[in-house]
Tab-separated table of C-alpha atoms in Angstrom:
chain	number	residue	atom	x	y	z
V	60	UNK	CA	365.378	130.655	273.756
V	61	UNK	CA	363.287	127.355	273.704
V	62	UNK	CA	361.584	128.210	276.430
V	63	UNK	CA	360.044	131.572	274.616
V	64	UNK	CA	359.536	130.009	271.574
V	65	UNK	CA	357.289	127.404	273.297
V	66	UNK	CA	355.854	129.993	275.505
V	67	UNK	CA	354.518	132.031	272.584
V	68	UNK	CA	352.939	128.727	270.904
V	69	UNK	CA	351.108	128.480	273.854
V	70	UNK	CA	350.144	131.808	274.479
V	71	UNK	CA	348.772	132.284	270.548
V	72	UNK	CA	347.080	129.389	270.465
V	73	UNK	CA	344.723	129.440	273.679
V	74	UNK	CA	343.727	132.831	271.899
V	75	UNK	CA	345.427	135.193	274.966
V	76	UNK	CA	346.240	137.951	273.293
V	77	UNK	CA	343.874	140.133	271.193
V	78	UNK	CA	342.831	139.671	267.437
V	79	UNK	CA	345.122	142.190	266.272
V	80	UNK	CA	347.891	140.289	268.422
V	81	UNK	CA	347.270	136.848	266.868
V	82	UNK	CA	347.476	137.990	263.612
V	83	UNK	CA	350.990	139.368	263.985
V	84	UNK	CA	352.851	136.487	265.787
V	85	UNK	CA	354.034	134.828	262.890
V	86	UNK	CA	357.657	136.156	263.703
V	87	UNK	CA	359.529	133.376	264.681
V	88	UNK	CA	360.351	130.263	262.139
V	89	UNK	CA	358.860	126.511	262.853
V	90	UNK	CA	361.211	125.638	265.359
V	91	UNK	CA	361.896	122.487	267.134
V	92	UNK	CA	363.855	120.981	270.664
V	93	UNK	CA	365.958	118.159	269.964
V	94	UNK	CA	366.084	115.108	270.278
V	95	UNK	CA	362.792	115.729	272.326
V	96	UNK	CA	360.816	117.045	269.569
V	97	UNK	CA	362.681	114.966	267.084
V	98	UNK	CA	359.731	112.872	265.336
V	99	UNK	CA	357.573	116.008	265.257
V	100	UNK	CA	359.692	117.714	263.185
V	101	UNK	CA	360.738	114.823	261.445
V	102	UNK	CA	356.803	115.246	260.520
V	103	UNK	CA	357.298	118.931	259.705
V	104	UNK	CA	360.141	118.350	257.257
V	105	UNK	CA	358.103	115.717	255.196
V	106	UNK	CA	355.781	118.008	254.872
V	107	UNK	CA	358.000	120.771	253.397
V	108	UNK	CA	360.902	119.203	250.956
V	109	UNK	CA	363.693	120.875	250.314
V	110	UNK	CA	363.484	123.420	252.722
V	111	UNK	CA	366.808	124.630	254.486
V	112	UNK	CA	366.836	124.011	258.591
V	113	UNK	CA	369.451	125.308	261.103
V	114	UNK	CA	370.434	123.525	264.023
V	115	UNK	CA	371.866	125.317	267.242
V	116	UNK	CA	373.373	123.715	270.396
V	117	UNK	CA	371.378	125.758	272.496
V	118	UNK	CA	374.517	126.166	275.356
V	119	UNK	CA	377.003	127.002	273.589
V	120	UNK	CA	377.759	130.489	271.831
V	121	UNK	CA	379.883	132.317	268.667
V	122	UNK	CA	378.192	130.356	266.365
V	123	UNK	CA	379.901	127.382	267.852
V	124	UNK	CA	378.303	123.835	266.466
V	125	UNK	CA	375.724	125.280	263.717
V	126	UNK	CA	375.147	123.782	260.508
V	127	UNK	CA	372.634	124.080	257.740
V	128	UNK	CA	370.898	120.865	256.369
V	129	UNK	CA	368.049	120.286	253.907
V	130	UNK	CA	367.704	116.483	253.993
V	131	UNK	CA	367.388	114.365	257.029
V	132	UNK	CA	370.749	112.047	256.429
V	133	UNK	CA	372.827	115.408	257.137
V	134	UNK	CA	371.816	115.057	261.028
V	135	UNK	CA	372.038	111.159	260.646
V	136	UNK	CA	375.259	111.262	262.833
V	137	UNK	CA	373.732	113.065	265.400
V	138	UNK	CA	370.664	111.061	265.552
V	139	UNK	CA	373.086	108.129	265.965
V	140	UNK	CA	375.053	109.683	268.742
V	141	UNK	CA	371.504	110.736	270.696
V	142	UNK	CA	369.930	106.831	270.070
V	143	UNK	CA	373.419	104.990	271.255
V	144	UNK	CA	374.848	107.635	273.894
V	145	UNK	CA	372.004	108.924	275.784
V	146	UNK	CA	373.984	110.419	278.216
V	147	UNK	CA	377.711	111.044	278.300
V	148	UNK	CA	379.827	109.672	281.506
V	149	UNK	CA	381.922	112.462	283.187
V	150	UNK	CA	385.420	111.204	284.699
V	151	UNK	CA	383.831	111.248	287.960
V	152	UNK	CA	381.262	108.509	286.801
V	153	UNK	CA	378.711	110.561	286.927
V	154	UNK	CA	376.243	110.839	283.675
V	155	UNK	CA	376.034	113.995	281.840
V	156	UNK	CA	372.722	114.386	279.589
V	157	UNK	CA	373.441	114.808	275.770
V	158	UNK	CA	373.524	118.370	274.486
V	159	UNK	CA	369.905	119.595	273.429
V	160	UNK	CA	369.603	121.241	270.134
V	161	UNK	CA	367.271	123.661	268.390
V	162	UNK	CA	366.369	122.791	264.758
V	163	UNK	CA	364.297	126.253	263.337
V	164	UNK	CA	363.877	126.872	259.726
V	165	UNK	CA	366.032	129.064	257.695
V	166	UNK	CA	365.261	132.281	256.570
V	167	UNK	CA	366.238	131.661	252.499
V	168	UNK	CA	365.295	134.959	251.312
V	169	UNK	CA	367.104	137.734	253.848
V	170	UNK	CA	366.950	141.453	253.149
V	171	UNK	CA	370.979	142.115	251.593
V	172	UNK	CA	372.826	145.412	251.294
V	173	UNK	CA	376.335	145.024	249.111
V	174	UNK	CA	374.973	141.347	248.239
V	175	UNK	CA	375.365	140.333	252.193
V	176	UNK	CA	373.436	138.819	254.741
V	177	UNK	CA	372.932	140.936	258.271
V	178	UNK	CA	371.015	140.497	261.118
V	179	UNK	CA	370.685	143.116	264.089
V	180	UNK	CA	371.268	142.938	267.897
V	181	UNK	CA	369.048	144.736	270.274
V	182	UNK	CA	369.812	144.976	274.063
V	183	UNK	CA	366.310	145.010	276.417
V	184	UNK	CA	366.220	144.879	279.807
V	185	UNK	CA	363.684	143.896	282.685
V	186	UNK	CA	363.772	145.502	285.819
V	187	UNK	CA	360.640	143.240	286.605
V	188	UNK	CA	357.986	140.503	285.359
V	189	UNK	CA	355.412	140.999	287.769
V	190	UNK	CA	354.725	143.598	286.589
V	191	UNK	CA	356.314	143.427	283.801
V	192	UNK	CA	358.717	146.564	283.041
V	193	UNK	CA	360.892	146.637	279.825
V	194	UNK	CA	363.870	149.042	278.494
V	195	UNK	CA	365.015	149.232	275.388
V	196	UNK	CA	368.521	150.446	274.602
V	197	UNK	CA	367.937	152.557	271.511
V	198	UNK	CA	371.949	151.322	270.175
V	199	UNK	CA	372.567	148.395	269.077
V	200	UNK	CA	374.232	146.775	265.562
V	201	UNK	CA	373.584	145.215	262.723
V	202	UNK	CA	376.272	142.151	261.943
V	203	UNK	CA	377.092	141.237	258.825
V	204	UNK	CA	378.286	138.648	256.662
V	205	UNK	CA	381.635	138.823	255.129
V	206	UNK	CA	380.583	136.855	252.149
V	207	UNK	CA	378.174	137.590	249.728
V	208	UNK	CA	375.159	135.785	249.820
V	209	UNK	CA	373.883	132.171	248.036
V	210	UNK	CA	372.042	129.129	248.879
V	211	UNK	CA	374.645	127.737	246.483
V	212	UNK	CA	377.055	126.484	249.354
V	213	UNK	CA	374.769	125.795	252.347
V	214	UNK	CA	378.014	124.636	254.370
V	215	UNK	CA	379.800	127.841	254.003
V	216	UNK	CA	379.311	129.772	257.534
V	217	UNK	CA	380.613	133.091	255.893
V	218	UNK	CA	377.958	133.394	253.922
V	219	UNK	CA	375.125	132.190	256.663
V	220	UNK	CA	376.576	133.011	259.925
V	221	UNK	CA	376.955	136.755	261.313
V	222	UNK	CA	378.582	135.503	264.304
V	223	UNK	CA	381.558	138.153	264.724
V	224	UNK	CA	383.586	135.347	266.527
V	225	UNK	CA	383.285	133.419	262.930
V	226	UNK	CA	383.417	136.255	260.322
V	227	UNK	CA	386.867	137.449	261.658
V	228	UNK	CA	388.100	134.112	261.042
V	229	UNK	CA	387.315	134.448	257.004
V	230	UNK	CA	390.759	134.388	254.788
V	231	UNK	CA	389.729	137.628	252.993
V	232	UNK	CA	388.452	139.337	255.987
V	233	UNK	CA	389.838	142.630	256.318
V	234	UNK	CA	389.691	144.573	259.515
V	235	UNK	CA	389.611	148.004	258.091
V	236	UNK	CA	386.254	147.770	256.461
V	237	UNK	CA	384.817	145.750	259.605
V	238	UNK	CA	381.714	144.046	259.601
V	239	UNK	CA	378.924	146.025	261.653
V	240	UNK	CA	376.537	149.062	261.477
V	241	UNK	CA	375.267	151.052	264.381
V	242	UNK	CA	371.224	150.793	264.380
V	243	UNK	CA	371.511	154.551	263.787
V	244	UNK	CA	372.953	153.771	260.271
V	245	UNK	CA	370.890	150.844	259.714
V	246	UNK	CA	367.373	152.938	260.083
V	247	UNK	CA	368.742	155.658	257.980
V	248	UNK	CA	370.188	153.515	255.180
V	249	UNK	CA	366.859	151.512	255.296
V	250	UNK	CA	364.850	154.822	255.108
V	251	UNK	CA	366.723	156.333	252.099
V	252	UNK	CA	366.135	152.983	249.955
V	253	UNK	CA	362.080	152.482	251.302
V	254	UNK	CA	360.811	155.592	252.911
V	255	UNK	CA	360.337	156.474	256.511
V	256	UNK	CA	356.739	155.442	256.857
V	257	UNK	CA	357.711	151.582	255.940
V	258	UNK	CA	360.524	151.941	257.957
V	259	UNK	CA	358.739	153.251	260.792
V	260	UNK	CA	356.471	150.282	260.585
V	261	UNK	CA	359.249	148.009	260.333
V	262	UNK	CA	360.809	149.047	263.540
V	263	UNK	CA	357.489	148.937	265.539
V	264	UNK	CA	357.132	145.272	264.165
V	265	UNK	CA	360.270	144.833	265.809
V	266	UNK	CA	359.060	146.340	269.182
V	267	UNK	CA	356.435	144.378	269.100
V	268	UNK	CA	358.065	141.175	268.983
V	269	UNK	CA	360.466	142.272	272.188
V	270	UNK	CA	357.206	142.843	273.781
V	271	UNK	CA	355.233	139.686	273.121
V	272	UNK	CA	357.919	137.270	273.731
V	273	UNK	CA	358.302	138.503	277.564
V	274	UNK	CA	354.949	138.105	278.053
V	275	UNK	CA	354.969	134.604	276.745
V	276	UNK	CA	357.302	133.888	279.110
V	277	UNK	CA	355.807	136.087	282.193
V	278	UNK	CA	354.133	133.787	284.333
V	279	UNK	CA	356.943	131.101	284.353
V	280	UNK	CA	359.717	133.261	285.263
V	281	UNK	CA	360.581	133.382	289.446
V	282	UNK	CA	360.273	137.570	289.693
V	283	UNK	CA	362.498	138.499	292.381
V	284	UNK	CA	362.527	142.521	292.876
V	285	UNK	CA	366.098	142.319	293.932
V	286	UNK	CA	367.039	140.868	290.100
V	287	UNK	CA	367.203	142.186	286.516
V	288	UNK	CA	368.051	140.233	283.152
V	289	UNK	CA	369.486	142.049	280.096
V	290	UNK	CA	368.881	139.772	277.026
V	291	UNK	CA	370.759	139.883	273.314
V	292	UNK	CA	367.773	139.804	270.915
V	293	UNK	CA	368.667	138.819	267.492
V	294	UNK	CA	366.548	139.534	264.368
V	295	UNK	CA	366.541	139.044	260.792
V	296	UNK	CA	364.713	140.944	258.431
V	297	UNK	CA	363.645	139.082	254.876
V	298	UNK	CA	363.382	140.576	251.097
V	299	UNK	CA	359.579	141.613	252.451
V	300	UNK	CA	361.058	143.883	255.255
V	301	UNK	CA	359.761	141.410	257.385
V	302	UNK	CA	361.192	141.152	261.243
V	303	UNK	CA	361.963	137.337	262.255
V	304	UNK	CA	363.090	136.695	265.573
V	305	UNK	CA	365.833	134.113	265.295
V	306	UNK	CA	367.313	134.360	268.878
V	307	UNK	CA	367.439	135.387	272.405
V	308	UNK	CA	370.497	135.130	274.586
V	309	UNK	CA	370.539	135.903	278.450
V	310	UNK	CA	374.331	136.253	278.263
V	311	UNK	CA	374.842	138.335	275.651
V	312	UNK	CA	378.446	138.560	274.695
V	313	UNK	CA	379.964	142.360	276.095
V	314	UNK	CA	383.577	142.210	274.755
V	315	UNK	CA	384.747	144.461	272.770
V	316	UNK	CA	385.868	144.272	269.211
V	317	UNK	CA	386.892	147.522	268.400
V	318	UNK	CA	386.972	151.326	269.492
V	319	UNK	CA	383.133	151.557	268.417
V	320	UNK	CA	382.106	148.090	270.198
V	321	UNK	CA	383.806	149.316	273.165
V	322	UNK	CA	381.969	152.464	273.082
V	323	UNK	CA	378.558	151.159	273.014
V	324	UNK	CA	379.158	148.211	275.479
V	325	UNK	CA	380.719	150.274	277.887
V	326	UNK	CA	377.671	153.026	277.766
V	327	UNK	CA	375.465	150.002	277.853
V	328	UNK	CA	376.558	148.564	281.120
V	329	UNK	CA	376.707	152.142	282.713
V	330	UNK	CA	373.197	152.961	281.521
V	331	UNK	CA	371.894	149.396	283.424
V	332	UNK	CA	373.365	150.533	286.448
V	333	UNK	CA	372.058	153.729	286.052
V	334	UNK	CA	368.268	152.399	285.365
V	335	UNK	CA	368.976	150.218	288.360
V	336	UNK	CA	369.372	153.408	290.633
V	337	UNK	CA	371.303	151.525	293.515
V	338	UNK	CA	371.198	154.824	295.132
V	339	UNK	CA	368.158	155.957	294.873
V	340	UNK	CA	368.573	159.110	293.410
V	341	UNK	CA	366.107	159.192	290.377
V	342	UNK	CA	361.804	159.868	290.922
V	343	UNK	CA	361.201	156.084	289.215
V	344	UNK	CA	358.974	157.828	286.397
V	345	UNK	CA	361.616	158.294	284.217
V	346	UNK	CA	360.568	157.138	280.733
V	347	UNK	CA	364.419	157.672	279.536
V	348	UNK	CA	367.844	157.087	281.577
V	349	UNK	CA	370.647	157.959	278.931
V	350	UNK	CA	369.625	155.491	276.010
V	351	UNK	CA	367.398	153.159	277.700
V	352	UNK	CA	363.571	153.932	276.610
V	353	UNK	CA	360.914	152.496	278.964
V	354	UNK	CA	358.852	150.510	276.510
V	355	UNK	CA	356.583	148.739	278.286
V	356	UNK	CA	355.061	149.548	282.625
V	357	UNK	CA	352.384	146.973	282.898
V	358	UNK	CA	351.466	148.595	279.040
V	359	UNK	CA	352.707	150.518	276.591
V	360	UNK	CA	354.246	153.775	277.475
V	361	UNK	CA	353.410	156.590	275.472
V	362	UNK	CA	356.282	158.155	273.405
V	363	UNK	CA	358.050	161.641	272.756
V	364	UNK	CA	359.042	161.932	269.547
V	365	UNK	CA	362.214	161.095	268.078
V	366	UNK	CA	361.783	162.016	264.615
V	367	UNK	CA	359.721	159.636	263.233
V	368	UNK	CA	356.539	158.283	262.184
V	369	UNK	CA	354.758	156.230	265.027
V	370	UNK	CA	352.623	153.628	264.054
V	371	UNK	CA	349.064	153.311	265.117
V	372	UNK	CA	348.009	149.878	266.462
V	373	UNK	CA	351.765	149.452	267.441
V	374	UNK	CA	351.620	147.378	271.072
V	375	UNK	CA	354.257	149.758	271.568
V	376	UNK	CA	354.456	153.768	271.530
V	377	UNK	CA	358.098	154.328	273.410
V	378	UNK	CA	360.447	152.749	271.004
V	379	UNK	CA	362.695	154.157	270.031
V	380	UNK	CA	365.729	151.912	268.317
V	381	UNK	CA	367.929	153.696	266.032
V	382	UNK	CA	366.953	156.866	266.700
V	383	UNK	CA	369.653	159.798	267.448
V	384	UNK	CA	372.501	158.885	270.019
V	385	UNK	CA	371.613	161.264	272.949
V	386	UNK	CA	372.867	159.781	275.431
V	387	UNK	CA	375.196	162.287	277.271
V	388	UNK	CA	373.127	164.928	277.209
V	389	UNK	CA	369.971	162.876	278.644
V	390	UNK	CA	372.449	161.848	281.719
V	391	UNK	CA	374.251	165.641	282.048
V	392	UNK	CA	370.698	166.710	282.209
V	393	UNK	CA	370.089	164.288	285.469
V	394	UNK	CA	373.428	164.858	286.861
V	395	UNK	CA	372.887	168.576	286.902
V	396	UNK	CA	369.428	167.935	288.441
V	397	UNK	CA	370.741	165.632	290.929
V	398	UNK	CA	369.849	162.582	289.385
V	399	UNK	CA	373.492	161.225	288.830
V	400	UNK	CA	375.969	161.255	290.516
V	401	UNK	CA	379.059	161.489	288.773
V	402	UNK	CA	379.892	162.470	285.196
V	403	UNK	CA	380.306	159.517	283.271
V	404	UNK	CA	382.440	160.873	280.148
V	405	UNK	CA	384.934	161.845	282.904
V	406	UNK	CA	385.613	158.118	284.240
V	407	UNK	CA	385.277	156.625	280.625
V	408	UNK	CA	388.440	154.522	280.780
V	409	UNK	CA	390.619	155.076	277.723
V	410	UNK	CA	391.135	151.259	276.366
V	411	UNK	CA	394.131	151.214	273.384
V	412	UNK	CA	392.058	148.972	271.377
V	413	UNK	CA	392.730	149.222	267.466
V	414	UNK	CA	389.722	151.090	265.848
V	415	UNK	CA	388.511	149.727	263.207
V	416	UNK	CA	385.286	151.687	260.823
V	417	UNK	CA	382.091	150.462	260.228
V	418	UNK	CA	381.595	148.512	257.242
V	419	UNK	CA	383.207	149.823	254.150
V	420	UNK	CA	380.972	151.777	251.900
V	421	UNK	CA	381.978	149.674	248.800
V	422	UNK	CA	379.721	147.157	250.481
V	423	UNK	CA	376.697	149.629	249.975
């Protein structure tokens, strides 16, 4: 995630990308590397008092190790531990370098339904860098806070953390009402409150962001044809229906909370072996293999339609996210052409995991 946010500082400002480009990568908050960046954004946070950071430990996961802060004596332990312990001695003697951190401001104003805070994972994959290929898996979810929202109580995770792993941990958490939407229910909620043409626009904001930060990061990522990455990209949207990107994980979490979790995981990881084509059996001009969209072939690819509005400009023109859940017939239709090979529904594995709904429409 560091490594793409610098990446796209770079890129922006040695004026890479077009005009229309630079005037749209504002989506990702002032962020910062600690305790390398330390006295720079010491500098930043003079310069903007009272604002709200985050800090992540950028290796670990679950929302493990994040806090909020808005004055600089809430990180004074940790500055204490980096200035006295610069590294840590393993049992072996060996030294260990401290854990790096990010420090990004916090989104204060997100976009709430029922009062709560939610941010949405989106699964891409690349197949290659160079030249750079992209899939997006039109399913994903949005996660959601079990807490209604305030900057009241800062140290409250609940209320600021969508992290699954934490949320189920909340005393009055109740597993029936759950805490995620399916992108499918997200778009449509979102288009009954604003209208599909600002939700269109929305979305395509979104696509554009998955787009930019790979190239950022394009020319110092080691292609190998022989290797594919499937990244967790998670984004925020603000009271201005704004996207943020907040983060990117190469090892996005794939177990399964529930009957619906399992469900999209499981057709997940079969649909990246099945855009993999280990057997050769597809033409390689697919634009869709069941709900991967091809996004991006060395440029945009050009969409069918899925029901709505495409935006011009839009870097673009395949996406796709949230649209309708096709994905069995898309793969009957290549299994019957030869395609595929097997018929997945038939060795779906029937897990006894407790299903638990969506979340509850009280919360709406």
């Amino acid at each position: 995630m560091v490594m793409l946010y610098a990446e796209v500082k770079n890129e922006v400002s040695n004026s890479k990308f077009n005009s229309f480009t630079e005037s749209t990568c504002d989506f990702f908050p002032s962020t910062y590397e600690l305790p390398s960046e330390y006295h720079i954004f010491v500098d930043e946070f003079r310069r903007n008092p009272g604002t709200i950071w985050i800090m992540k430990p950028i290796a670990k996961s679950q929302g493990k190790g994040i806090f909020l802060f808005k004055k600089l004596k809430d990180i004074t332990d940790w500055r204490r531990g980096v200035e006295y312990q610069p590294q840590l001695q393993q049992p072996d003697g060996t030294s260990q370098p401290i854990e790096t951190y990010v420090v990004q401001r916090y989104i204060e104003n997100p976009y709430l339904i029922g009062g709560r805070k939610f941010d949405i994972r989106i699964y891409v994959l690349v197949t290659s860098y160079s030249p750079l290929k992209v899939w997006l898996y039109r399913s994903g979810f949005a996660r959601f806070a079990n807490t209604r929202y305030s900057l009241d109580s800062i140290d409250d995770n609940y209320i600021h953390l969508t992290n699954v792993a934490i949320q189920k941990t909340a005393p009055d958490y109740d597993p029936e009402k759950g805490c995620k939407w399916s992108t499918q229910q997200l778009r449509k909620y979102l288009t009954a409150k604003h209208g599909q043409s600002k939700v269109s626009t929305l979305f395509q904001q979104m696509s554009n962001i998955l787009v930019l930060s790979l190239q950022s990061c394009q020319r110092v990522i080691i292609n190998d044809k022989h290797c594919f990455e499937l990244y967790g990209y998670d984004i925020l949207i603000d009271s201005n229906l704004k996207p943020w990107l907040i983060e990117i994980n190469a090892s996005p979490s794939l177990t399964a909370s529930n009957q619906d979790d399992y469900d999209l995981k499981f057709g997940l990881l079969n649909d990246v072996l099945n855009v993999l084509d280990l057997e050769n059996r597809l033409t390689g001009k697919e634009k869709k293999i069941g709900l991967f969209d091809l996004v991006w072939d060395e440029g945009p690819v050009l969409s069918d339609d899925c029901g709505f509005e495409s935006v011009s400009g839009s870097l673009v023109t395949n996406f796709n996210l949230g649209c309708a859940n096709d994905r069995m017939e898309n793969l009957s239709a290549k299994s019957s052409t030869g395609g595929l090979p097997w018929n997945i529904r038939a060795l779906r594995p029937k897990p006894e995991l407790p299903h638990l709904s969506l979340l509850h429409p009280s919360y709406v």
